[in-house]
Structures are given as structure tokens and as C-alpha cells.
Amino acid sequence: MNNFSFYNPTKIIFGEGQIASIAKEIPVEARVMLAYGGGSIKNNGVYDQVIDALGERIVCEFSGIEANPEFDTLCRAADAVNEHRITFILAVGGGSVIDGVKFIAAAAQYNGDRWDILTKGGKVIQSAVPFGSVLTLPATGSEMNSGSVVTRSAMKAKLPFGSPHVYPQFSVLDPVTTYSLPIRQVINGVIDPFTHVMEQYLTYPVGAHLQDRLAEAILKTLIELGPETLAQPKNYEVRANVMWCATMALNGLIGSGVPQDWSTHMIGHELTALYGLDHAQTLAVVLPANLRVRKADKLPKLVQYAERVWGITEGSDEERAEAAITRTEEFFRNLGAGTRIEDYDLSADVIDVIIKQLESHGMVKLGEHRDVTPEVSRKILETALR
Amino acid sequence: MNNFSFYNPTKIIFGEGQIASIAKEIPVEARVMLAYGGGSIKNNGVYDQVIDALGERIVCEFSGIEANPEFDTLCRAADAVNEHRITFILAVGGGSVIDGVKFIAAAAQYNGDRWDILTKGGKVIQSAVPFGSVLTLPATGSEMNSGSVVTRSAMKAKLPFGSPHVYPQFSVLDPVTTYSLPIRQVINGVIDPFTHVMEQYLTYPVGAHLQDRLAEAILKTLIELGPETLAQPKNYEVRANVMWCATMALNGLIGSGVPQDWSTHMIGHELTALYGLDHAQTLAVVLPANLRVRKADKLPKLVQYAERVWGITEGSDEERAEAAITRTEEFFRNLGAGTRIEDYDLSADVIDVIIKQLESHGMVKLGEHRDVTPEVSRKILETALR
């Protein structure tokens, strides 16, 4: 087990009817920015519940945060925070809105060029406006971590940042708010956390027995309940477990003390920035190919994954590993996600473009061994083509 | 899944050599009370590492915190905190020292009768002196929770309290500090977390699939590594995993959204208060008997436990449940713990005394259904006798 620090001060308030409890979490004298996306929260009752809970507080709304939150939009919001002397931001939505609010909260108090926050890795952040979230689209885990990803379309860039100053103070998770999600978002909400776990689990053994078993616990729960959450949109028990899996997949716990990969995410970000695929769609495309290309390197963990998660105990190590990768890809496909580049009406000529963007963003030494060079990324994309 | 709130702001700093990092966690201008137990930390190098890390800070030492920390001792420490205008307490030791420091931190700032803190359940606490810990005896999980148990021998009482004001600000977990532990403490350090998990897991199903699998992950890790940690005291990998299991067993996570039992603990506390058994010894005695007496009530979870944790898939549900309980008791015995009252040179006449004490402490409706009356507790103790 590697040395680690684990710190996560976000308060999770989980369950049906819990939106009302934000009344106790936000100071009564707060000047609140209510930040959200395209307005689906006005159709599913969430907006009304939030407004009720905010009561007499001064509320300024900022809507229109994009599915991949845009730097320019977020800068406008940060300006509005300062203009209206906002003291608390409430993000209502999915990972994009919460990621966006993390940037807004930091940018509002940052005196330099706000682009620094993304290009210098969040280390420049000294403070942020306090904020909380009401999660309506479980997938990214943003509701209980200090990371964020922001897009700048004009530069075809989608870049991450993180800072201990941008943990949500609280996040409300009411599974009922997910009942009305479009099916594509529900699929994404299984694949995204599944891949988050894999990025932290499927590397090489460091004797972290407990972390491995915790990761396997999340994977097995997603495998068991992923198809159910699609088939039964209003099954509270199923939705609740999938929602909590998504949070646990990326709150720092299972990644403590173990090597981490994240190359699937970095390659996937370029696919989104260039061609507009959903984040989880890019993961469904890149993860199986990534595991295939780097199978030899990841063999011991692939064999463990095969046995403990998929119950595969026959064949050579290499065969078990291959079988586990196949099962993973089938799991994604059976959920309804395309797992090949061509499934998204793209062809081989995108590969050069993606590689060029990875290079221009400095993503040239990815993975747990920093050996996923542009050449390896190219092999992964070629393997993912059809 | 039941509704829940989860909040745990304790920073965990884990790994070899991490004691030095307390220098960054405690304000340089702090007036520090260094609180510890019987002095073993002076023999194993921990004391020296701590003193080095504290550097030029003003340090006042308070030693002699008992294995079951005594109310009177802790009140003296709280007086010393005020007398010396202490602004930060550092607990160095195991769960008893950390539990004791939680009481000291709260009592120093409490203006009423300090006995209230234990009899009124911690709700009276409005503030506490900030504190951190260096854990040297993993078992109780106190290093990452807001609970504590304090003994008042004069009244034969061992009572719990909890408050959000008594989370440690940080806890350092260096597995190397456990290499020199006496074997009895190592045994306790497996049984105590195992039973913590069981109190939160082995109740009745509420559809909390993820919590169940996380709990099973900890149980399986302890079953795999418990015998190893006894056989190989200086195996870092093994000690690290058992240490992290103990923290994860009682930091609130696996108990979020599920019913909890805790009757084994409450009955066990009386055994310690009356006859001086180690806390974990009482759990080894009470847990198997408790599961036997309440087998019908706990059957669905016992069957799940049998299959997933012990791999028992043969026989009727009742037979699987019984087999799992037998395996649990054998696991404790093979570690070297007595699992019957008579193993500790006590006889049947203690049962009446324990029941009387449970009644006098109001422990008359225990368990996840509040149906563990004194009559049920009596059956449990009779079953645990020989």
C-alpha cells in the first residue's frame, strides 16, 4: 500500500425528501446564486423544492451551464457572483453544473487570468466562494470531491483542475430526482462511475487488499444494478444504490494508497472536446481498447478482476484477462452504449486529430507508469475504431 | 436504503514515516497537550518522533490515560487544559487515549456537570478544544469518528457519547508503530473492527446493496489477513491493511443508510466495567451467542453473510446461518480469543449482575428492532457461558 492522505469534508444528505434540508445548511443571511443548466429542473419539481427550501434568502439565478461547462459561460457567472455580492452558490444539476460551480467559486475570488486555473492545475487557487449541491444526475462523483473539468470550445480544450478549496460543503442526493432522466443519461450514470473505479483499481498490485475489495464492491453493485436501473426507472432501491455508487466511485476513498491510471479519461476528454461525444460514451469507447492494448502490463490485476468481479476462473491468465475485457465491453454494449469509434459516425481520420490534441495539451505521458505516450494512445484508438 | 447524512471531516495521513507530518497540521503557535497512556510510546520510538515533529511548540504532557479511560483522570486532564491554556491536544495511542481526548476536549469547554456529557448523550456539547491523533493501536476506529466511551469505575459504568465537535482534525496512521504491539492487542485489533462491521451489517435487509458489499469487503479482508497479522508482526503490507480496515469499520460509511444493532457492544461494555475483560474479548464472547439467540430474526442477512463472506452455499437457510456463526466463533478462537464467559474464569453467577447493570444503565431495549430486552440479553449470556 502506498502512503496517502485522505480528506473529504463534504456532508452527504441522502434520500427521498432531503432537498428541504438545505434550509439548515445554507446561512439564512446568505446571498445565494442558484446555478443550473438547461432548465430540466423546472419540469421535474426540483426547482420548486429548492426555491421552497431557500425561503426568504436573496436568490440570484444563473442558468445555462452547458453539459460540458464552458469557460466563457463560467467566467460570466463568476462576474455575476462578484457583482451581486453572492456569499453562497447552490449548484442544482449533474456533474457539469457542479464542476462549473467549482470553477465559478474559485474564479470569482481569483485575481489573475482565470485561464491559469485550468492551465496551472488549480494550485493557484487560494480561496473560493462556499457552495453546495443538489445532485440530479449521478455519474461523475463531482458532488463529493474537489475536482472539476472545464471546456473551452474556442480552443478545442477540455481540461481538469482540482483544489481543496472546492469541496462542496454539502450535497443532497435524492434518488427520486433521477426518475425522469433521459435513458442516455442513465446509461452514462453507470458507465462513468464504473470507469472511475477501473481507473483507480485496474493498474498493478501494491498490496492494498482493502482498497481492492472496496473497488470490487462498487463494480459488482454496478454490474448487478446497471441493467435494473435502466429497466426500472422508478425503482427507488435500485436508483439509490446506483446513485451512491457514483459518489463512492470518485470521492477519493478507493484511490487512496493505490496507483491510478486516468489515461482513458484523458483520451476521452479529447473525443468530447473535438466531436461532442458524451463523457461516458468516450469512456465506453476507450476503456476496453485501453485494457486490450496494455493487457500485458495490467495482467495481474486483470486476472484478479476477472475472477472476483466476473467469476472467471477458467483458462490461462491471458485468456481470463481477455475474457474479462470482453465482459466489460459487453456490459457497456448491453447497457446501450457504443464501444467503438465508428459507432458514433466517426472514422479512422479522427485518430490523427485526437493525437495532435493530446500532444498540444501535454498529455504525452499518461497512465500509472506514465508510459502511455502518443504512440500508445494511437494504438488504443486504432483498437477502438471498429 | 434508509435516508442518511454522512459527514466525516477527519484528515487521514497514512503510511510509514508520516508522524513527521503533524508539524504541518498543528498551528506553530499552538500550546499543545500531548496526551498518552502508560508510556509504551517511549519504548517504541513514537514519543521521540512526535516530540521531534512538534519542534518549538509549547508542549504540556498528560500521561496515564487508562486502557478504559477513567472519568476522573480525564477530568483532571480537562482541568490541566484550562490551567495551561492549551489550544490543541494531540492524542498518541490507541482507541482509549483518543476516546479519552475526545472527552477532555469537550469537558474543558463545558460549563455544567461533566457527568452530563455521558448521561445526556453528548448533545450538551457546544464546542471542544481542537485535537488530532497519532494512532498506535488500531482497533476501535476512534481515530476517524466522533464517538467515545468513558468508564467511571466507582459507579461500575462504561458509557458512550458522541458529538460532531469531537472529530479528530487529523489522524496519523503509521503501520510501523504497530510492530511492537503485544499479541493480545493484535488479536483485539482484528476482533474489534470485525464486530464493528457486524453490528452495522448483520441486521435485516433494507436494499442497501452497496453498503452490504462494502461491509463484506472489510470482513473478507480481516478474515484473510487476521491470522497473517499475528504470524508476521513486521509485515508492513498486512499491518497496513488491518490498520485501514479498523478505521473503515467505524468511520460512519458502512453504517450510512442501514439499520444498526450495537447490542453486542452494550452487553460487552458491562462485562468490561464489571470484570475488566478487554473490550474485544467481550465482543468475542457476546457476538456469536447474540447471533445464535437472534438467528431467526437475522436469518436473511445471516444467509447472505454465510454465502458471500464464508462461501457457504450448502444446506438449508438455517443450516447456513448456523455454519456461518460457527465459522465466526472459530475465527475468533483461532486468533486466540476466548469466546465463552468461562474462558475468562467467570461463572454463571455473573449473569445476574450484568443484567442488573444493563437495567440500571437503561440498556433495556437494544438492537436494530429495540427488542433485545434484559430477558434476551440473559439468553445471550447463558448461550455464551460455556
Short mmCIF file of N, CA and C in Angstrom, two decimals, chain A residues 194-322:
data_model
loop_
_atom_site.label_atom_id
_atom_site.label_comp_id
_atom_site.label_asym_id
_atom_site.label_seq_id
_atom_site.Cartn_x
_atom_site.Cartn_y
_atom_site.Cartn_z
N PHE A 194 -18.41 3.32 -13.24
CA PHE A 194 -17.69 2.05 -13.46
C PHE A 194 -16.26 2.34 -13.90
N THR A 195 -16.13 3.27 -14.84
CA THR A 195 -14.78 3.58 -15.36
C THR A 195 -13.95 4.33 -14.31
N HIS A 196 -14.61 5.16 -13.51
CA HIS A 196 -13.86 5.81 -12.43
C HIS A 196 -13.22 4.77 -11.51
N VAL A 197 -13.98 3.75 -11.18
CA VAL A 197 -13.41 2.70 -10.33
C VAL A 197 -12.26 2.01 -11.05
N MET A 198 -12.47 1.69 -12.32
CA MET A 198 -11.43 0.97 -13.08
C MET A 198 -10.13 1.79 -13.16
N GLU A 199 -10.24 3.09 -13.29
CA GLU A 199 -9.02 3.93 -13.39
C GLU A 199 -8.18 3.85 -12.11
N GLN A 200 -8.86 3.56 -10.99
CA GLN A 200 -8.16 3.51 -9.70
C GLN A 200 -7.81 2.08 -9.28
N TYR A 201 -8.44 1.11 -9.91
CA TYR A 201 -8.33 -0.29 -9.48
C TYR A 201 -7.47 -1.10 -10.44
N LEU A 202 -7.66 -0.86 -11.74
CA LEU A 202 -7.07 -1.75 -12.73
C LEU A 202 -5.71 -1.22 -13.17
N THR A 203 -4.74 -1.29 -12.25
CA THR A 203 -3.38 -0.81 -12.55
C THR A 203 -2.41 -1.97 -12.28
N TYR A 204 -1.71 -1.91 -11.15
CA TYR A 204 -0.83 -3.03 -10.77
C TYR A 204 -0.93 -3.21 -9.25
N PRO A 205 -0.66 -4.40 -8.75
CA PRO A 205 -0.88 -4.67 -7.33
C PRO A 205 0.14 -3.96 -6.45
N VAL A 206 -0.36 -3.33 -5.38
CA VAL A 206 0.55 -2.75 -4.38
C VAL A 206 0.19 -3.27 -2.99
N GLY A 207 -0.49 -4.41 -2.93
CA GLY A 207 -0.84 -4.98 -1.62
C GLY A 207 -1.92 -4.21 -0.90
N ALA A 208 -2.73 -3.47 -1.62
CA ALA A 208 -3.83 -2.72 -1.00
C ALA A 208 -5.09 -3.60 -1.02
N HIS A 209 -5.10 -4.61 -0.18
CA HIS A 209 -6.17 -5.61 -0.19
C HIS A 209 -7.53 -4.97 0.04
N LEU A 210 -7.60 -4.07 1.02
CA LEU A 210 -8.90 -3.48 1.34
C LEU A 210 -9.40 -2.59 0.21
N GLN A 211 -8.52 -1.72 -0.30
CA GLN A 211 -8.95 -0.85 -1.39
C GLN A 211 -9.44 -1.68 -2.58
N ASP A 212 -8.74 -2.77 -2.88
CA ASP A 212 -9.16 -3.63 -3.99
C ASP A 212 -10.57 -4.15 -3.74
N ARG A 213 -10.81 -4.62 -2.53
CA ARG A 213 -12.14 -5.20 -2.26
C ARG A 213 -13.23 -4.13 -2.26
N LEU A 214 -12.89 -2.93 -1.80
CA LEU A 214 -13.88 -1.86 -1.84
C LEU A 214 -14.21 -1.50 -3.29
N ALA A 215 -13.18 -1.44 -4.12
CA ALA A 215 -13.41 -1.14 -5.53
C ALA A 215 -14.27 -2.23 -6.17
N GLU A 216 -13.95 -3.48 -5.87
CA GLU A 216 -14.72 -4.59 -6.42
C GLU A 216 -16.18 -4.53 -5.94
N ALA A 217 -16.38 -4.06 -4.73
CA ALA A 217 -17.75 -3.93 -4.19
C ALA A 217 -18.58 -2.98 -5.06
N ILE A 218 -17.96 -1.88 -5.46
CA ILE A 218 -18.69 -0.91 -6.30
C ILE A 218 -18.93 -1.49 -7.68
N LEU A 219 -17.90 -2.11 -8.25
CA LEU A 219 -18.06 -2.70 -9.59
C LEU A 219 -19.17 -3.74 -9.60
N LYS A 220 -19.18 -4.62 -8.61
CA LYS A 220 -20.19 -5.68 -8.58
C LYS A 220 -21.59 -5.10 -8.41
N THR A 221 -21.70 -4.06 -7.62
CA THR A 221 -23.01 -3.44 -7.44
C THR A 221 -23.49 -2.81 -8.74
N LEU A 222 -22.59 -2.16 -9.47
CA LEU A 222 -22.98 -1.55 -10.75
C LEU A 222 -23.33 -2.61 -11.79
N ILE A 223 -22.60 -3.71 -11.78
CA ILE A 223 -22.92 -4.80 -12.73
C ILE A 223 -24.28 -5.39 -12.40
N GLU A 224 -24.56 -5.56 -11.11
CA GLU A 224 -25.83 -6.14 -10.69
C GLU A 224 -27.00 -5.20 -11.00
N LEU A 225 -26.80 -3.91 -10.73
CA LEU A 225 -27.94 -2.99 -10.77
C LEU A 225 -27.99 -2.10 -12.01
N GLY A 226 -26.91 -2.07 -12.80
CA GLY A 226 -26.91 -1.23 -14.00
C GLY A 226 -28.08 -1.54 -14.93
N PRO A 227 -28.26 -2.81 -15.31
CA PRO A 227 -29.40 -3.12 -16.18
C PRO A 227 -30.74 -2.84 -15.51
N GLU A 228 -30.80 -3.03 -14.19
CA GLU A 228 -32.06 -2.78 -13.45
C GLU A 228 -32.44 -1.31 -13.46
N THR A 229 -31.43 -0.46 -13.35
CA THR A 229 -31.75 0.97 -13.26
C THR A 229 -32.27 1.49 -14.60
N LEU A 230 -31.88 0.81 -15.68
CA LEU A 230 -32.45 1.15 -16.99
C LEU A 230 -33.87 0.60 -17.12
N ALA A 231 -34.07 -0.63 -16.65
CA ALA A 231 -35.35 -1.30 -16.84
C ALA A 231 -36.43 -0.74 -15.91
N GLN A 232 -36.01 -0.23 -14.75
CA GLN A 232 -36.98 0.19 -13.74
C GLN A 232 -36.66 1.61 -13.26
N PRO A 233 -37.02 2.61 -14.08
CA PRO A 233 -36.60 3.99 -13.75
C PRO A 233 -37.13 4.47 -12.40
N LYS A 234 -38.23 3.92 -11.93
CA LYS A 234 -38.79 4.41 -10.66
C LYS A 234 -38.61 3.42 -9.52
N ASN A 235 -37.65 2.53 -9.66
CA ASN A 235 -37.34 1.63 -8.55
C ASN A 235 -36.37 2.36 -7.62
N TYR A 236 -36.91 2.81 -6.48
CA TYR A 236 -36.11 3.65 -5.57
C TYR A 236 -34.84 2.94 -5.11
N GLU A 237 -35.00 1.67 -4.71
CA GLU A 237 -33.85 0.92 -4.18
C GLU A 237 -32.71 0.86 -5.20
N VAL A 238 -33.07 0.57 -6.45
CA VAL A 238 -32.04 0.46 -7.49
C VAL A 238 -31.40 1.82 -7.75
N ARG A 239 -32.24 2.84 -7.93
CA ARG A 239 -31.70 4.18 -8.21
C ARG A 239 -30.82 4.68 -7.07
N ALA A 240 -31.25 4.37 -5.83
CA ALA A 240 -30.48 4.84 -4.67
C ALA A 240 -29.08 4.22 -4.66
N ASN A 241 -29.01 2.92 -4.93
CA ASN A 241 -27.70 2.26 -4.90
C ASN A 241 -26.79 2.73 -6.03
N VAL A 242 -27.36 2.90 -7.22
CA VAL A 242 -26.53 3.36 -8.33
C VAL A 242 -26.04 4.79 -8.05
N MET A 243 -26.91 5.61 -7.47
CA MET A 243 -26.53 6.99 -7.13
C MET A 243 -25.38 7.00 -6.13
N TRP A 244 -25.49 6.16 -5.12
CA TRP A 244 -24.44 6.14 -4.07
C TRP A 244 -23.15 5.52 -4.61
N CYS A 245 -23.28 4.56 -5.53
CA CYS A 245 -22.08 4.02 -6.21
C CYS A 245 -21.32 5.13 -6.94
N ALA A 246 -22.06 5.97 -7.62
CA ALA A 246 -21.41 7.02 -8.42
C ALA A 246 -20.62 7.96 -7.52
N THR A 247 -21.17 8.27 -6.35
CA THR A 247 -20.46 9.14 -5.42
C THR A 247 -19.22 8.44 -4.87
N MET A 248 -19.41 7.20 -4.44
CA MET A 248 -18.30 6.46 -3.82
C MET A 248 -17.19 6.14 -4.82
N ALA A 249 -17.53 6.14 -6.10
CA ALA A 249 -16.53 5.79 -7.11
C ALA A 249 -15.46 6.86 -7.25
N LEU A 250 -15.76 8.08 -6.82
CA LEU A 250 -14.78 9.14 -7.05
C LEU A 250 -14.76 10.16 -5.91
N ASN A 251 -14.79 9.66 -4.68
CA ASN A 251 -14.66 10.59 -3.55
C ASN A 251 -13.30 10.46 -2.86
N GLY A 252 -12.37 9.81 -3.53
CA GLY A 252 -11.01 9.74 -3.01
C GLY A 252 -10.72 8.47 -2.23
N LEU A 253 -11.76 7.80 -1.78
CA LEU A 253 -11.54 6.68 -0.86
C LEU A 253 -10.86 5.49 -1.53
N ILE A 254 -11.44 5.00 -2.62
CA ILE A 254 -10.86 3.78 -3.20
C ILE A 254 -9.53 4.05 -3.90
N GLY A 255 -9.25 5.31 -4.16
CA GLY A 255 -7.98 5.66 -4.80
C GLY A 255 -6.87 5.96 -3.82
N SER A 256 -7.19 5.94 -2.52
CA SER A 256 -6.17 6.24 -1.50
C SER A 256 -5.19 5.09 -1.37
N GLY A 257 -3.92 5.38 -1.54
CA GLY A 257 -2.91 4.35 -1.30
C GLY A 257 -2.67 3.41 -2.46
N VAL A 258 -3.23 3.73 -3.63
CA VAL A 258 -3.02 2.87 -4.80
C VAL A 258 -2.59 3.72 -5.99
N PRO A 259 -1.90 3.11 -6.97
CA PRO A 259 -1.59 3.83 -8.21
C PRO A 259 -2.89 4.10 -8.98
N GLN A 260 -2.87 5.13 -9.80
CA GLN A 260 -4.06 5.46 -10.60
C GLN A 260 -3.66 5.65 -12.05
N ASP A 261 -4.58 5.37 -12.93
CA ASP A 261 -4.30 5.38 -14.36
C ASP A 261 -4.78 6.70 -14.99
N TRP A 262 -6.06 6.83 -15.27
CA TRP A 262 -6.72 8.02 -15.82
C TRP A 262 -6.41 8.30 -17.28
N SER A 263 -5.70 7.40 -17.96
CA SER A 263 -5.44 7.64 -19.38
C SER A 263 -6.74 7.53 -20.20
N THR A 264 -7.64 6.64 -19.81
CA THR A 264 -8.91 6.55 -20.53
C THR A 264 -9.64 7.88 -20.49
N HIS A 265 -9.64 8.52 -19.33
CA HIS A 265 -10.31 9.82 -19.22
C HIS A 265 -9.65 10.88 -20.08
N MET A 266 -8.33 10.91 -20.06
CA MET A 266 -7.64 12.00 -20.78
C MET A 266 -7.83 11.85 -22.30
N ILE A 267 -7.79 10.60 -22.78
CA ILE A 267 -8.04 10.39 -24.21
C ILE A 267 -9.51 10.72 -24.52
N GLY A 268 -10.38 10.28 -23.61
CA GLY A 268 -11.81 10.54 -23.79
C GLY A 268 -12.15 12.02 -23.83
N HIS A 269 -11.49 12.81 -22.99
CA HIS A 269 -11.77 14.25 -22.99
C HIS A 269 -11.56 14.88 -24.37
N GLU A 270 -10.53 14.39 -25.07
CA GLU A 270 -10.27 14.96 -26.40
C GLU A 270 -11.41 14.60 -27.36
N LEU A 271 -11.92 13.37 -27.22
CA LEU A 271 -13.05 12.95 -28.07
C LEU A 271 -14.27 13.85 -27.84
N THR A 272 -14.51 14.18 -26.59
CA THR A 272 -15.64 15.07 -26.30
C THR A 272 -15.38 16.47 -26.85
N ALA A 273 -14.18 16.98 -26.58
CA ALA A 273 -13.88 18.36 -26.98
C ALA A 273 -13.93 18.50 -28.50
N LEU A 274 -13.49 17.47 -29.22
CA LEU A 274 -13.45 17.56 -30.68
C LEU A 274 -14.77 17.21 -31.34
N TYR A 275 -15.44 16.18 -30.84
CA TYR A 275 -16.58 15.63 -31.59
C TYR A 275 -17.88 15.58 -30.79
N GLY A 276 -17.85 16.07 -29.55
CA GLY A 276 -19.11 16.23 -28.81
C GLY A 276 -19.71 14.97 -28.24
N LEU A 277 -18.96 13.86 -28.21
CA LEU A 277 -19.48 12.67 -27.55
C LEU A 277 -19.70 12.97 -26.07
N ASP A 278 -20.72 12.35 -25.48
CA ASP A 278 -20.88 12.43 -24.03
C ASP A 278 -19.62 11.87 -23.37
N HIS A 279 -19.33 12.40 -22.19
CA HIS A 279 -18.15 11.92 -21.46
C HIS A 279 -18.17 10.40 -21.31
N ALA A 280 -19.29 9.85 -20.86
CA ALA A 280 -19.34 8.40 -20.61
C ALA A 280 -19.24 7.61 -21.91
N GLN A 281 -19.75 8.16 -23.00
CA GLN A 281 -19.59 7.49 -24.30
C GLN A 281 -18.12 7.34 -24.65
N THR A 282 -17.35 8.38 -24.38
CA THR A 282 -15.91 8.28 -24.69
C THR A 282 -15.25 7.21 -23.84
N LEU A 283 -15.71 7.06 -22.60
CA LEU A 283 -15.12 6.05 -21.72
C LEU A 283 -15.46 4.65 -22.21
N ALA A 284 -16.70 4.48 -22.68
CA ALA A 284 -17.12 3.18 -23.21
C ALA A 284 -16.30 2.79 -24.44
N VAL A 285 -15.87 3.79 -25.17
CA VAL A 285 -15.04 3.54 -26.36
C VAL A 285 -13.59 3.25 -25.97
N VAL A 286 -13.06 4.05 -25.07
CA VAL A 286 -11.61 3.99 -24.81
C VAL A 286 -11.23 2.89 -23.82
N LEU A 287 -12.06 2.67 -22.79
CA LEU A 287 -11.62 1.74 -21.74
C LEU A 287 -11.33 0.33 -22.25
N PRO A 288 -12.25 -0.32 -22.96
CA PRO A 288 -11.94 -1.69 -23.38
C PRO A 288 -10.68 -1.75 -24.27
N ALA A 289 -10.56 -0.82 -25.18
CA ALA A 289 -9.38 -0.80 -26.06
C ALA A 289 -8.11 -0.55 -25.25
N ASN A 290 -8.19 0.32 -24.30
CA ASN A 290 -7.04 0.64 -23.45
C ASN A 290 -6.59 -0.62 -22.69
N LEU A 291 -7.56 -1.35 -22.12
CA LEU A 291 -7.20 -2.57 -21.39
C LEU A 291 -6.59 -3.61 -22.34
N ARG A 292 -7.10 -3.68 -23.57
CA ARG A 292 -6.56 -4.66 -24.53
C ARG A 292 -5.12 -4.32 -24.90
N VAL A 293 -4.87 -3.05 -25.20
CA VAL A 293 -3.53 -2.66 -25.63
C VAL A 293 -2.51 -2.84 -24.51
N ARG A 294 -2.94 -2.59 -23.28
CA ARG A 294 -1.99 -2.64 -22.16
C ARG A 294 -2.18 -3.89 -21.30
N LYS A 295 -2.71 -4.92 -21.93
CA LYS A 295 -3.07 -6.14 -21.20
C LYS A 295 -1.88 -6.78 -20.49
N ALA A 296 -0.76 -6.82 -21.15
CA ALA A 296 0.40 -7.48 -20.55
C ALA A 296 0.83 -6.76 -19.28
N ASP A 297 0.81 -5.45 -19.35
CA ASP A 297 1.24 -4.63 -18.22
C ASP A 297 0.28 -4.74 -17.04
N LYS A 298 -0.99 -4.88 -17.33
CA LYS A 298 -2.00 -4.89 -16.29
C LYS A 298 -2.44 -6.31 -15.94
N LEU A 299 -1.71 -7.32 -16.39
CA LEU A 299 -2.19 -8.69 -16.30
C LEU A 299 -2.58 -9.13 -14.87
N PRO A 300 -1.72 -8.89 -13.87
CA PRO A 300 -2.10 -9.41 -12.54
C PRO A 300 -3.44 -8.85 -12.05
N LYS A 301 -3.67 -7.57 -12.25
CA LYS A 301 -4.94 -7.01 -11.80
C LYS A 301 -6.09 -7.44 -12.70
N LEU A 302 -5.83 -7.61 -13.99
CA LEU A 302 -6.89 -8.10 -14.89
C LEU A 302 -7.35 -9.51 -14.48
N VAL A 303 -6.40 -10.34 -14.08
CA VAL A 303 -6.75 -11.70 -13.66
C VAL A 303 -7.59 -11.66 -12.37
N GLN A 304 -7.17 -10.79 -11.44
CA GLN A 304 -7.94 -10.62 -10.20
C GLN A 304 -9.35 -10.10 -10.50
N TYR A 305 -9.42 -9.11 -11.37
CA TYR A 305 -10.71 -8.53 -11.80
C TYR A 305 -11.58 -9.61 -12.44
N ALA A 306 -10.99 -10.42 -13.30
CA ALA A 306 -11.73 -11.49 -13.97
C ALA A 306 -12.36 -12.42 -12.95
N GLU A 307 -11.56 -12.82 -11.96
CA GLU A 307 -12.06 -13.80 -11.00
C GLU A 307 -13.06 -13.21 -10.03
N ARG A 308 -12.68 -12.10 -9.41
CA ARG A 308 -13.51 -11.60 -8.31
C ARG A 308 -14.75 -10.85 -8.78
N VAL A 309 -14.64 -10.16 -9.91
CA VAL A 309 -15.76 -9.33 -10.35
C VAL A 309 -16.65 -10.10 -11.33
N TRP A 310 -16.03 -10.88 -12.22
CA TRP A 310 -16.82 -11.57 -13.25
C TRP A 310 -16.93 -13.07 -13.01
N GLY A 311 -16.26 -13.58 -11.97
CA GLY A 311 -16.34 -15.00 -11.67
C GLY A 311 -15.68 -15.89 -12.71
N ILE A 312 -14.70 -15.35 -13.45
CA ILE A 312 -13.99 -16.11 -14.49
C ILE A 312 -12.81 -16.83 -13.85
N THR A 313 -12.85 -18.18 -13.86
CA THR A 313 -11.79 -18.92 -13.20
C THR A 313 -11.16 -19.96 -14.12
N GLU A 314 -11.57 -19.97 -15.37
CA GLU A 314 -11.04 -20.97 -16.33
C GLU A 314 -10.06 -20.30 -17.29
N GLY A 315 -9.11 -21.09 -17.75
CA GLY A 315 -8.20 -20.61 -18.79
C GLY A 315 -6.91 -20.05 -18.24
N SER A 316 -6.00 -19.74 -19.16
CA SER A 316 -4.72 -19.14 -18.76
C SER A 316 -4.97 -17.72 -18.27
N ASP A 317 -3.96 -17.15 -17.64
CA ASP A 317 -4.09 -15.76 -17.18
C ASP A 317 -4.49 -14.85 -18.33
N GLU A 318 -3.80 -15.06 -19.46
CA GLU A 318 -4.06 -14.21 -20.62
C GLU A 318 -5.51 -14.37 -21.09
N GLU A 319 -5.99 -15.61 -21.09
CA GLU A 319 -7.37 -15.86 -21.52
C GLU A 319 -8.38 -15.25 -20.55
N ARG A 320 -8.09 -15.36 -19.25
CA ARG A 320 -9.02 -14.77 -18.26
C ARG A 320 -9.07 -13.25 -18.43
N ALA A 321 -7.89 -12.67 -18.63
CA ALA A 321 -7.83 -11.22 -18.81
C ALA A 321 -8.66 -10.81 -20.03
N GLU A 322 -8.44 -11.52 -21.11
CA GLU A 322 -9.18 -11.20 -22.35
C GLU A 322 -10.69 -11.38 -22.13
#
